[in-house]
Short mmCIF file of C-alpha atoms in Angstrom, two decimals:
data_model
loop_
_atom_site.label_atom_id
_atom_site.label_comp_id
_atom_site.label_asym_id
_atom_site.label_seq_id
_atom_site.Cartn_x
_atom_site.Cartn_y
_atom_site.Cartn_z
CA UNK E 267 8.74 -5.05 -145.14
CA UNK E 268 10.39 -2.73 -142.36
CA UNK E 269 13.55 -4.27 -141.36
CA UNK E 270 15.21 -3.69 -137.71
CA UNK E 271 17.73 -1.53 -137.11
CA UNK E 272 20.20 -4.25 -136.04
CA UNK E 273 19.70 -5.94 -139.89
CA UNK E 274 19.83 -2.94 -141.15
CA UNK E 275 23.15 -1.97 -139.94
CA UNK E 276 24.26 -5.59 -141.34
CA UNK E 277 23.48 -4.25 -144.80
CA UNK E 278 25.11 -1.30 -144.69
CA UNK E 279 28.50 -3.46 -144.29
CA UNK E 280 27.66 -5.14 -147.57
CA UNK E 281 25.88 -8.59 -148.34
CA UNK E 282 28.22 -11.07 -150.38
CA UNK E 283 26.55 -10.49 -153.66
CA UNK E 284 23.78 -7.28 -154.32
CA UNK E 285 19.99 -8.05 -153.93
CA UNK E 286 19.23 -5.10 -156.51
CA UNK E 287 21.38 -5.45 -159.54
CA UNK E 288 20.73 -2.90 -162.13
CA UNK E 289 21.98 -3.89 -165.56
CA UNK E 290 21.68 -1.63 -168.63
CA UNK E 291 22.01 -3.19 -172.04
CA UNK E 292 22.50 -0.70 -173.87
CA UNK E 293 23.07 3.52 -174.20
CA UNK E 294 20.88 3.36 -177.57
CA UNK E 295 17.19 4.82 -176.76
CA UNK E 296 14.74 5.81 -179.56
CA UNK E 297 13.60 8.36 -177.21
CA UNK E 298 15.49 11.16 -175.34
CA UNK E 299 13.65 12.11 -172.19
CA UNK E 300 14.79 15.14 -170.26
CA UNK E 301 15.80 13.18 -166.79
CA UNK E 302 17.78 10.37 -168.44
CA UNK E 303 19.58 8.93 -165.70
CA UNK E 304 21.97 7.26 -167.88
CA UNK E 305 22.53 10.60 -170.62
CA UNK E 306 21.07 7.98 -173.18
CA UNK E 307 20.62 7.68 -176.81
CA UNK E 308 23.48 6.71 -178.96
CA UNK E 309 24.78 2.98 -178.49
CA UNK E 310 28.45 2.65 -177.25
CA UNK E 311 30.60 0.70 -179.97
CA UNK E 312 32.27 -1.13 -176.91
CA UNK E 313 28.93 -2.67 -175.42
CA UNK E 314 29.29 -5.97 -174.06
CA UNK E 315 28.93 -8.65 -176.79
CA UNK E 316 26.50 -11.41 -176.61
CA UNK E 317 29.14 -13.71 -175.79
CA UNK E 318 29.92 -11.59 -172.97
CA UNK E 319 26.87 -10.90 -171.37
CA UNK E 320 26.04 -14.73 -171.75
CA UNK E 321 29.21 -15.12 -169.46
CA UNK E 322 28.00 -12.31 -167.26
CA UNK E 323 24.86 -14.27 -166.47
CA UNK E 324 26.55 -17.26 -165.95
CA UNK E 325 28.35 -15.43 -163.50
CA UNK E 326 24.95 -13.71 -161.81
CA UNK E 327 23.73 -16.94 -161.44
CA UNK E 328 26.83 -18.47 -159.76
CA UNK E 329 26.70 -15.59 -157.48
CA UNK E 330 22.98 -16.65 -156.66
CA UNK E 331 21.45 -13.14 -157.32
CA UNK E 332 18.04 -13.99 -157.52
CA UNK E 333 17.01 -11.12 -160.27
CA UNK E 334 18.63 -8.48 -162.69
CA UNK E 335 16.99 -5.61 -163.52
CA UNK E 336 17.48 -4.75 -166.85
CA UNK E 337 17.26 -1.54 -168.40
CA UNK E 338 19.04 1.12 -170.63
CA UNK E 339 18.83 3.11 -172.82
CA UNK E 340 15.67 0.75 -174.16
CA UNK E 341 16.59 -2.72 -173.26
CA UNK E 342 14.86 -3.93 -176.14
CA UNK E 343 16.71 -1.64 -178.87
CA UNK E 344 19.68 -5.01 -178.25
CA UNK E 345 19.11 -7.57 -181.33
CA UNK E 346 19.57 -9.90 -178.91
CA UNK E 347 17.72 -8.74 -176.06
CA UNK E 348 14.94 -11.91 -175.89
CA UNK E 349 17.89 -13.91 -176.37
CA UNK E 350 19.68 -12.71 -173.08
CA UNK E 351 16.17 -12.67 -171.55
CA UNK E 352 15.07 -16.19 -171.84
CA UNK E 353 19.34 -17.20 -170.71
CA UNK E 354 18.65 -15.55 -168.09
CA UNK E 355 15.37 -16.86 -167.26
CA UNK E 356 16.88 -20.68 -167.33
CA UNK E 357 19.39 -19.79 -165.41
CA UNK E 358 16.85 -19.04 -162.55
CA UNK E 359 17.73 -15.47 -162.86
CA UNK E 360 14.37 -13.68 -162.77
CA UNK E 361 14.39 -10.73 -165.19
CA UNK E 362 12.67 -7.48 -164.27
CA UNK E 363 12.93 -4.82 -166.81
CA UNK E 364 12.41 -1.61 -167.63
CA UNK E 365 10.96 -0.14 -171.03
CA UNK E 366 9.38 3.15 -172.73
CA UNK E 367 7.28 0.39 -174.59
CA UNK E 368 7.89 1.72 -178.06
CA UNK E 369 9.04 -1.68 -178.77
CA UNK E 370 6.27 -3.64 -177.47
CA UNK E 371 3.96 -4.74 -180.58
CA UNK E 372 1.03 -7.36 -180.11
CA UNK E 373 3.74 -10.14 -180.89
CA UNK E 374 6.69 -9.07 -178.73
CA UNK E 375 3.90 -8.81 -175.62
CA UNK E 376 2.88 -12.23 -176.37
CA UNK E 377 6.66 -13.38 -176.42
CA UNK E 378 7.26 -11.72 -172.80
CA UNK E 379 3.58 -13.04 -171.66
CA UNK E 380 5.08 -16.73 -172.09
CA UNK E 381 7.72 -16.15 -169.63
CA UNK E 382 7.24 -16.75 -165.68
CA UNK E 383 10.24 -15.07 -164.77
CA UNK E 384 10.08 -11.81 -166.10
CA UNK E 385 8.07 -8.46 -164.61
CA UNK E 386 8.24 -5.46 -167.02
CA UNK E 387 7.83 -1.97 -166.14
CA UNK E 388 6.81 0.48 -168.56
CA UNK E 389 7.45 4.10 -168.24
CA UNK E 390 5.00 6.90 -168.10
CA UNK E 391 5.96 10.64 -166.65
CA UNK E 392 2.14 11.94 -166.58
CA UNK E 393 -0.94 10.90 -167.05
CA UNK E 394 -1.63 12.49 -169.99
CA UNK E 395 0.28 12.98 -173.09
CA UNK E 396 0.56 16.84 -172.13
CA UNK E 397 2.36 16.25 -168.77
CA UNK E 398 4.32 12.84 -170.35
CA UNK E 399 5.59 14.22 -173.52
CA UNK E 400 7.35 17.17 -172.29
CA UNK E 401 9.34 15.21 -170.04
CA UNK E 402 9.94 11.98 -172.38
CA UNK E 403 8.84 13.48 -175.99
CA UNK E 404 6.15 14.14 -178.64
CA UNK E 405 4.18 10.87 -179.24
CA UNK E 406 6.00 8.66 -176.00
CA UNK E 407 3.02 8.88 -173.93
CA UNK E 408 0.62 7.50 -176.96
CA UNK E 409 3.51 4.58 -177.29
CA UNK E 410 3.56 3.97 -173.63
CA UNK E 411 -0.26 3.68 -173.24
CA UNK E 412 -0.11 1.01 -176.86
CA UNK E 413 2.15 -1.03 -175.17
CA UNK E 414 0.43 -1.52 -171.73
CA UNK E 415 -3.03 -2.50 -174.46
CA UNK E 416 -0.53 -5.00 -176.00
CA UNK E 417 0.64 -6.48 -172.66
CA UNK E 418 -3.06 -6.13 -171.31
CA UNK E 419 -4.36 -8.26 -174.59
CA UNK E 420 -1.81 -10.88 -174.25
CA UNK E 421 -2.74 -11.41 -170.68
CA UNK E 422 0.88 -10.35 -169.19
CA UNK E 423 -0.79 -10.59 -166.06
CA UNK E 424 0.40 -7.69 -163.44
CA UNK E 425 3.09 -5.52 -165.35
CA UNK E 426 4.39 -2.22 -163.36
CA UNK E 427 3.63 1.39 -164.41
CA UNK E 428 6.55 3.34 -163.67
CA UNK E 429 6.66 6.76 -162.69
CA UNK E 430 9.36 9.70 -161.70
CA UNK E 431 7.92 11.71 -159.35
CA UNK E 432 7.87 15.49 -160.86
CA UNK E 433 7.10 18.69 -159.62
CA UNK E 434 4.01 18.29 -162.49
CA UNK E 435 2.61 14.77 -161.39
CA UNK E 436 2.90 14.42 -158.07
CA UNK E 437 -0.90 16.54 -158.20
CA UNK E 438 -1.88 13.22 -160.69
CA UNK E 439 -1.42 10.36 -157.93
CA UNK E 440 -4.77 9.18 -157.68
CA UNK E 441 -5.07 9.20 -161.21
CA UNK E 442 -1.87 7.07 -161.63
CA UNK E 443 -3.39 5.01 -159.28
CA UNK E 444 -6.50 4.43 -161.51
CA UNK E 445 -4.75 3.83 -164.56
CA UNK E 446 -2.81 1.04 -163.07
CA UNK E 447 -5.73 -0.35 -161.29
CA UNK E 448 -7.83 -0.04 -165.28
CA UNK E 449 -4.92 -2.31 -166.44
CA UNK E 450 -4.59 -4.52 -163.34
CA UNK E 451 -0.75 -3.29 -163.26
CA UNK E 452 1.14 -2.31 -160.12
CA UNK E 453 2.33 1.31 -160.01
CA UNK E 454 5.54 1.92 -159.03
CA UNK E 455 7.13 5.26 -157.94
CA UNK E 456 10.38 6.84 -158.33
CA UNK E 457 12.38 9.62 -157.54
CA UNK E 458 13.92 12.10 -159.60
CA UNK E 459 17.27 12.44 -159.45
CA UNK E 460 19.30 14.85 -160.61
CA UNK E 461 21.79 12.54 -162.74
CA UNK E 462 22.27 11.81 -166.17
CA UNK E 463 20.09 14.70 -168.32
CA UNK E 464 18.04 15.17 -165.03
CA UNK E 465 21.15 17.41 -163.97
CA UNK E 466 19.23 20.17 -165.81
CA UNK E 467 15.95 19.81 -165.24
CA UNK E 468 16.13 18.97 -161.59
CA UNK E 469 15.81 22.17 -160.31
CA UNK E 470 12.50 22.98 -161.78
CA UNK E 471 11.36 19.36 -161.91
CA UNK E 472 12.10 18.09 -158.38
CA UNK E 473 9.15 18.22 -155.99
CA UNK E 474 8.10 20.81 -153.73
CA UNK E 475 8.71 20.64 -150.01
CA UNK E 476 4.92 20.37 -149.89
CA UNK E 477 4.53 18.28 -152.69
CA UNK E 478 7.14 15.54 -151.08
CA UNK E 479 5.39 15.66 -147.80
CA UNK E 480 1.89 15.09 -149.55
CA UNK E 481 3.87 12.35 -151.50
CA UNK E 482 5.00 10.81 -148.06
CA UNK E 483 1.52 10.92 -146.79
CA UNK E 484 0.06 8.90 -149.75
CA UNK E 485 2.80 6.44 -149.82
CA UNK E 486 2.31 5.71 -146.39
CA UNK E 487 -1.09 4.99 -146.57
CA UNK E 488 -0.50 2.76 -149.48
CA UNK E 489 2.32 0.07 -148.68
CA UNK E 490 1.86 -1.79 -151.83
CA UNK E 491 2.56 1.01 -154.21
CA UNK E 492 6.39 0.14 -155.14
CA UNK E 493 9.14 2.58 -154.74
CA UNK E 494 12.69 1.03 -154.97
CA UNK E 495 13.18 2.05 -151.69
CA UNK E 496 13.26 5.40 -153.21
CA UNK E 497 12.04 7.47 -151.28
CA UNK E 498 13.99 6.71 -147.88
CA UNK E 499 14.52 10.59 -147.40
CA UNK E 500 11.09 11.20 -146.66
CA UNK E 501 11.34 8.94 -143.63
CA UNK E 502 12.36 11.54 -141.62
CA UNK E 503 8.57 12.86 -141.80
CA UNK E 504 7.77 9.77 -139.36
CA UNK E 505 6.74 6.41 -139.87
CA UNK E 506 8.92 4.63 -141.99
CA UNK E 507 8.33 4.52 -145.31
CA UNK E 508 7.99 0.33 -146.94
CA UNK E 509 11.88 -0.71 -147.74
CA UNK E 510 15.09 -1.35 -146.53
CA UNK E 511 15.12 2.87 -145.98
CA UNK E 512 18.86 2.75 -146.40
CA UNK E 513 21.67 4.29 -150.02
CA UNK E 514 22.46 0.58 -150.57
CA UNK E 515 24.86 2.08 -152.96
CA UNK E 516 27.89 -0.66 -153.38
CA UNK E 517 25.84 -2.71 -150.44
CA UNK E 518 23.14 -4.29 -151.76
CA UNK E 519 22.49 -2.44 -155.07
CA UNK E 520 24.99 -1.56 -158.07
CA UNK E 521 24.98 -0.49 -161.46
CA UNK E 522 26.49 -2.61 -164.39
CA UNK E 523 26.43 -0.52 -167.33
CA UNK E 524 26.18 -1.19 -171.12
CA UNK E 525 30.51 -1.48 -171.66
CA UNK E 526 30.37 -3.72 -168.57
CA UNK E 527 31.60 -0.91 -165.99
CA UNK E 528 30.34 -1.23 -162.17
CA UNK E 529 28.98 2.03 -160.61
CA UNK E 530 27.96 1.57 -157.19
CA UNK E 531 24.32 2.30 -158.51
CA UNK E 532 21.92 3.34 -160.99
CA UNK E 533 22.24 7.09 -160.14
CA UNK E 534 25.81 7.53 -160.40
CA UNK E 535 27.00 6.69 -163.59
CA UNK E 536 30.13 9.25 -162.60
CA UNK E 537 33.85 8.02 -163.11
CA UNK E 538 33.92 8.93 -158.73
CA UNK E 539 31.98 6.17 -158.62
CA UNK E 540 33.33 3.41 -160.73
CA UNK E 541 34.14 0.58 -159.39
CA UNK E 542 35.91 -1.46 -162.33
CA UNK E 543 34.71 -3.47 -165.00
CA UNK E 544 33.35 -7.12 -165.86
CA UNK E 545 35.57 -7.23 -168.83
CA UNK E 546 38.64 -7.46 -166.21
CA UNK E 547 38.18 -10.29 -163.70
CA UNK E 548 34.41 -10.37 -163.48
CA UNK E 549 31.31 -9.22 -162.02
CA UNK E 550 32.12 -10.83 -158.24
CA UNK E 551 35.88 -9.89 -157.95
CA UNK E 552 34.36 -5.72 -158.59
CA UNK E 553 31.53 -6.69 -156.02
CA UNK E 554 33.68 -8.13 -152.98
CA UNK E 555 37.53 -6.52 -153.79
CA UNK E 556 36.79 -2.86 -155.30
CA UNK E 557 38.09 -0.27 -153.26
CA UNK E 558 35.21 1.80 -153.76
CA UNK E 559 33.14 -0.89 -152.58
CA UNK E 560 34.72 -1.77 -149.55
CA UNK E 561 35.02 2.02 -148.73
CA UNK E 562 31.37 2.62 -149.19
CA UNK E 563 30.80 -0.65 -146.66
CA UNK E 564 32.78 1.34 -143.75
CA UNK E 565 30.65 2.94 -140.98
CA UNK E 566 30.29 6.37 -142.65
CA UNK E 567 30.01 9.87 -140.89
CA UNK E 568 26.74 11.38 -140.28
CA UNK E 569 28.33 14.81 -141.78
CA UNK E 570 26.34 17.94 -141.30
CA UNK E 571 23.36 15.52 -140.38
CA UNK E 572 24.66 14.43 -137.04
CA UNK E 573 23.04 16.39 -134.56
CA UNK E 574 19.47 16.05 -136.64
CA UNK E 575 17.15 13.56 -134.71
CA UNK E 576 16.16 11.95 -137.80
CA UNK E 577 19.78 11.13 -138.81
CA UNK E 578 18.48 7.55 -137.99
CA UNK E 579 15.38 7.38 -140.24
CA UNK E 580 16.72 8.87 -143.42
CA UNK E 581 20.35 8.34 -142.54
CA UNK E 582 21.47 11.48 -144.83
CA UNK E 583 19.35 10.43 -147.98
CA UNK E 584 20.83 9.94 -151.05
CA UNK E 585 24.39 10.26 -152.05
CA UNK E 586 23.39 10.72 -155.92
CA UNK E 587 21.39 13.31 -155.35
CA UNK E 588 23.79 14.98 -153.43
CA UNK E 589 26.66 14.74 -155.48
CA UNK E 590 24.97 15.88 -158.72
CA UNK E 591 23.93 19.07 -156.85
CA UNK E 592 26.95 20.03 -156.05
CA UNK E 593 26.99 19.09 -152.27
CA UNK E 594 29.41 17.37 -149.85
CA UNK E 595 28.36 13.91 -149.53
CA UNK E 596 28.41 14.74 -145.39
CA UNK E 597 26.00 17.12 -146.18
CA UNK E 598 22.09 16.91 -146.13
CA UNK E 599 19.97 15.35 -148.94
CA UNK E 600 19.05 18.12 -150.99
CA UNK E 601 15.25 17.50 -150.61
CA UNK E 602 15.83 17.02 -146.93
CA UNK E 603 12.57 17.10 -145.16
CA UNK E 604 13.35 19.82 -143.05
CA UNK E 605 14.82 21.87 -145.70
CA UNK E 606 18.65 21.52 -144.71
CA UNK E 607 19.18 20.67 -148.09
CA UNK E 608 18.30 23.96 -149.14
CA UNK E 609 20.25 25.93 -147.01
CA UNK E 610 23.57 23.71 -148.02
CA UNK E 611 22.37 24.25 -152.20
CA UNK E 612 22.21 27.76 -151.54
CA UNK E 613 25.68 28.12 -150.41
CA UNK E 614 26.90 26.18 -153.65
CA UNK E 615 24.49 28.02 -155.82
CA UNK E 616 27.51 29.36 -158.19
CA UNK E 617 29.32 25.66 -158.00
CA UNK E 618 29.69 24.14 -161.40
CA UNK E 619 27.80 20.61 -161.09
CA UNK E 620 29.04 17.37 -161.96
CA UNK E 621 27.56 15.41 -165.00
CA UNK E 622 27.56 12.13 -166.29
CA UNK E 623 31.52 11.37 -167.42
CA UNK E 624 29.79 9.05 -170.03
CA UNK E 625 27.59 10.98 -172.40
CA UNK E 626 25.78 9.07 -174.99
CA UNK E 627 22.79 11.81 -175.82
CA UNK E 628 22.07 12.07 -179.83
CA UNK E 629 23.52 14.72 -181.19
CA UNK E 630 20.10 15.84 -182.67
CA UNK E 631 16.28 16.13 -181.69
CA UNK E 632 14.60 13.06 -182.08
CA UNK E 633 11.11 12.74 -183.36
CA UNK E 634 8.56 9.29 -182.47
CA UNK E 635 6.42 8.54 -185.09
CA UNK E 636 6.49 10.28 -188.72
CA UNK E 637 5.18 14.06 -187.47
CA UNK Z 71 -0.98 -24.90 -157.70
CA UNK Z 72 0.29 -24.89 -154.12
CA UNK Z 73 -2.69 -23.75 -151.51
CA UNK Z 74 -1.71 -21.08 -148.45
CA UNK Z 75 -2.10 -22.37 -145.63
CA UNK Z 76 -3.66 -20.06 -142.84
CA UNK Z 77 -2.15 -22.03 -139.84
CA UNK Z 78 1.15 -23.47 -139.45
CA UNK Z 79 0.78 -27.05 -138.88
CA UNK Z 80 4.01 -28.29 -136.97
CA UNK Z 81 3.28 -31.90 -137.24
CA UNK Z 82 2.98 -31.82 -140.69
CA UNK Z 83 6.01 -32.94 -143.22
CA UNK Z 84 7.66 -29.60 -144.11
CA UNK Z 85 10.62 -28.62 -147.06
CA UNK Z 86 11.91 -25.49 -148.33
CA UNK Z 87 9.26 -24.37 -151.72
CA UNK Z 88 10.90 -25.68 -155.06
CA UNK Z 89 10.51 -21.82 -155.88
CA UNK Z 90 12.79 -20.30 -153.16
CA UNK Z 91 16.20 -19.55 -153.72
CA UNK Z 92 17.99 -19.53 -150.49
CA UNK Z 93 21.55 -17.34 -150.46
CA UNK Z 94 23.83 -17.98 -147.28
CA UNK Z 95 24.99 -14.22 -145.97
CA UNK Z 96 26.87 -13.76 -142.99
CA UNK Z 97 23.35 -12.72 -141.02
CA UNK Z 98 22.12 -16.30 -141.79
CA UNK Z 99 20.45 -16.03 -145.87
CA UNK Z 100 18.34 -14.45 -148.17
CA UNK Z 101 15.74 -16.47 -149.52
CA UNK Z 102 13.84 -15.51 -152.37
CA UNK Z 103 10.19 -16.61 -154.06
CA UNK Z 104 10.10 -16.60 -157.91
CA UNK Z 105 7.08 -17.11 -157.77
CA UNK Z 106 5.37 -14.33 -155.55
CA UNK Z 107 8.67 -12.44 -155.77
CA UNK Z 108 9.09 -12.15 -151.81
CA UNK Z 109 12.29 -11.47 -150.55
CA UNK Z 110 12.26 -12.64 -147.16
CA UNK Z 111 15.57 -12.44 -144.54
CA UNK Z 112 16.64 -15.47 -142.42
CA UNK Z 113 18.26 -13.96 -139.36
CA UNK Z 114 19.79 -16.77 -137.71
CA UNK Z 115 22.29 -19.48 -138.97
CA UNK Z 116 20.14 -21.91 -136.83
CA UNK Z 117 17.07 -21.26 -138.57
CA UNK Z 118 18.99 -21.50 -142.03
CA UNK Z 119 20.19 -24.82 -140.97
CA UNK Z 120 16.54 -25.60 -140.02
CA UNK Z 121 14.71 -24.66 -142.92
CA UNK Z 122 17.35 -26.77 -145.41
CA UNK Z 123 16.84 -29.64 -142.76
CA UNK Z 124 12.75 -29.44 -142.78
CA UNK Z 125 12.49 -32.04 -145.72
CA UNK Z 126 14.41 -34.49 -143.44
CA UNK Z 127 12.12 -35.10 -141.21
CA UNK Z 128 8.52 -36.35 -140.64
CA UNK Z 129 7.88 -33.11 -139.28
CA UNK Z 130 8.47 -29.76 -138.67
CA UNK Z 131 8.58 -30.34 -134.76
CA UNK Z 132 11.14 -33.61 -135.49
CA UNK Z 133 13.31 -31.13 -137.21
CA UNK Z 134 12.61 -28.38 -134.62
CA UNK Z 135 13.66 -30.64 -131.93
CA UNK Z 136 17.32 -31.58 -133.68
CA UNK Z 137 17.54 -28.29 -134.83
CA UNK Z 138 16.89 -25.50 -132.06
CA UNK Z 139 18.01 -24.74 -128.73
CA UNK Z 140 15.20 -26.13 -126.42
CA UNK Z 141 14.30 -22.60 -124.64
CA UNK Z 142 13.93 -21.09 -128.05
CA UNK Z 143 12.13 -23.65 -129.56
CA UNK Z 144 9.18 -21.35 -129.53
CA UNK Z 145 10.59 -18.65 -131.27
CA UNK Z 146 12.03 -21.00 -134.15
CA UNK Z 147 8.68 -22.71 -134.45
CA UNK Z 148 6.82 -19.26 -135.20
CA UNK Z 149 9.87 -18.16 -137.27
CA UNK Z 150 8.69 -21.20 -139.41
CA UNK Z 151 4.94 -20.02 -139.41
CA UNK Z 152 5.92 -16.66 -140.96
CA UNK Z 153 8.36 -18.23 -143.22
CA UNK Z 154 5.40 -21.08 -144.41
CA UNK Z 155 2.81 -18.01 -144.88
CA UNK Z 156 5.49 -16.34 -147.07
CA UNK Z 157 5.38 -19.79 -148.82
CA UNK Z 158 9.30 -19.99 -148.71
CA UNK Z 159 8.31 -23.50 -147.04
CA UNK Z 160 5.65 -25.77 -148.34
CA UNK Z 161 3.91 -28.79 -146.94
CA UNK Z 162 5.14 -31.87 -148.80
#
């Protein structure tokens, strides 16, 4: 789906509810990878009861968003979580979420299998348990690969392998590409960013310059491998990548996290970016009224990216990734194609980086499985 | 089990697919399949009008006719083709 420039330019003023919530359950997370967007692993005391997020649905559906994507922390660490999921699902509100698969046992898979609402994505960071495990711990990618057999013996039907793009996987494509294709299951592709955890491991985790141009190549040969519209940066390579290729950050896409707070996406889970929370007037009043919002909805400046020819197909990449590196949010993408990003990082190579202002990491290693 | 059809038949009966969502935005609306999961953008408030007023009619020209400006008739009657091989519309 490439959209025109003219429809485009609509979205960036903001839609009247988001086509891409993002709603994590919880901050609890039986594993503790590396890159955690969302610094998970210990639950908040002040998560939104069930009560609440029953009313929060309601209020999703009123607001006619088609889909929530649901994730965490593990979604499915919530005693309630099939009891949100099948609200939801009778609501009309399609559920699409997002799981290291631990949970997933032969009778949980057949549970989700019964539902025609729901996609699930399970995550994988190699594939092989050497590449996976250093990135989302000892024993994940064995857990991972037990819960795609569970979803594949319960006929699921087309569940989505998801995958952050690393400096050590982007070499395993093809082989990503297999798997999925072994399990009938899309494969979906995302980019690292350098919130959460990933604020230290970004730097010797992000792809290479090479690496993202060999990345753009492949994805635009393949249109039906999904992306989230994540890689919009590499645009600026040429063709336009599949996707909207615009931050829909407080536009179309926004964050609702476990204690109900609005960030104006997944990747900035940053008090900068809060927006307020459900708990005060609701979901829609934070969508359409928050100053942040409406800010984010003005025609911004093109920054340090303004005299760049490819301002229009990458339109500055992503302000996440810019933010957690330090930069200027005028300033250029840090993996900007062209390597502007580079030049601006070096500058701010002594700057202390921002970090997540919620922290919910375990205080202690944690070990999956009894070894 | 609803079959794709490969050609758009305008003098068939036509209606918005029981599975679409449609969302009014300011462009014109979002509509969305929950079945195939499409998310597919109607760019006009004419054509939004027109695809909600489809299952009044006998067929999609009637409702064509009522609906669209006669010298873009054309372009609202192959706005509907895309739309019906996106199934957001369905014969009835």
């Amino acid at each position: 789906m490439s959209v025109e420039l003219k429809l485009r330019d609509r979205f960036e003023r903001g839609l009247a509810a988001p086509i891409c919530l993002t709603w994590e359950l919880t901050y609890a997370c039986n594993l503790a990878c590396t890159h955690c967007l969302s610094s998970s692993g210990r639950r908040d005391p002040r998560e939104l009861t069930t009560d609440e997020a029953v009313t929060l649905i309601d209020e999703i559906a009123a607001m006619q968003i088609f889909y929530i994507n649901i994730g965490g922390g593990e979604p499915m660490m919530r005693s309630d979580f099939f009891t949100l999921v099948d609200y939801a699902v009778n609501k009309h509100v399609g559920v699409k979420f997002s799981t290291n698969g631990t949970r997933i046992d032969a009778l949980a898979a057949r549970r989700l299998a019964a539902s025609d609402y729901l996609d699930i994505q399970v995550s994988i960071d190699g594939v092989d348990a050497a590449t996976n495990d250093v990135v989302r711990g000892k024993g994940s990618y064995a857990s991972a690969r037990r819960a795609m057999d569970h979803l594949r013996d319960a006929n699921f039907g087309p569940f989505k392998i998801s995958v952050v793009m690393t400096r050590d996987n982007v070499g395993q494509l093809d082989d990503f590409e297999s798997l999925a294709s072994d399990y009938g299951a899309q494969l979906r592709l995302t980019r690292l960013r350098p919130s959460g955890r990933g604020v230290d491991v970004w730097d010797q985790l992000h792809p290479t310059r090479q690496q993202n141009r060999d990345l753009y190549q492949w994805l635009l040969a393949r249109p039906h491998i999904l992306t989230g519209d994540s890689f919009f940066h590499l645009s600026a390579l040429g063709d336009p990548l599949e996707g909207l290729n615009l931050c829909g950050a407080g536009r179309v896409v926004c964050l609702i996290d476990p204690v109900g707070n609005v960030y104006a996406c997944p990747f900035v889970i940053h008090d900068e970016f809060l927006a307020g929370n459900v708990r005060d007037a609701g979901f829609a009043a934070v969508w359409r009224d928050s100053e942040l919002f409406r800010s984010l909805r003005e025609p911004g400046s093109a920054g340090a990216c303004a005299s760049c020819g490819s301002f229009d197909a990458c339109r500055g990449g992503c302000m996440a990734a810019k933010f957690f590196t330090g930069l200027e949010l005028t300033d250029p993408d840090p993996e900007c194609v062209f390597g502007h990003g580079e030049t601006a990082l070096e500058v701010k190579r002594l700057s202390i980086r921002p970090t997540s202002s919620p922290d919910h990491s375990r205080r202690t290693p944690v070990f999956l499985g009894s070894k | 089990m609803s079959t794709v059809p490969t050609q758009f038949d305008a003098s068939a009966p036509w209606q918005l697919d029981a599975q679409v969502s449609l969302r009014d935005e300011e462009f014109g609306a979002l509509a969305y399949h929950h079945g195939n999961r499409r998310l597919v953008f109607l760019k006009s408030r004419t054509l939004v009008d027109l695809v909600r007023g489809l299952e009044k009619y006998e067929s999609a020209t009637a409702a064509l006719e009522h609906f669209s400006p006669a010298r873009e008739l054309h372009q609202y009657e192959s706005a509907l083709a895309s739309l019906a091989r996106s199934e957001v519309l369905s014969e009835r």
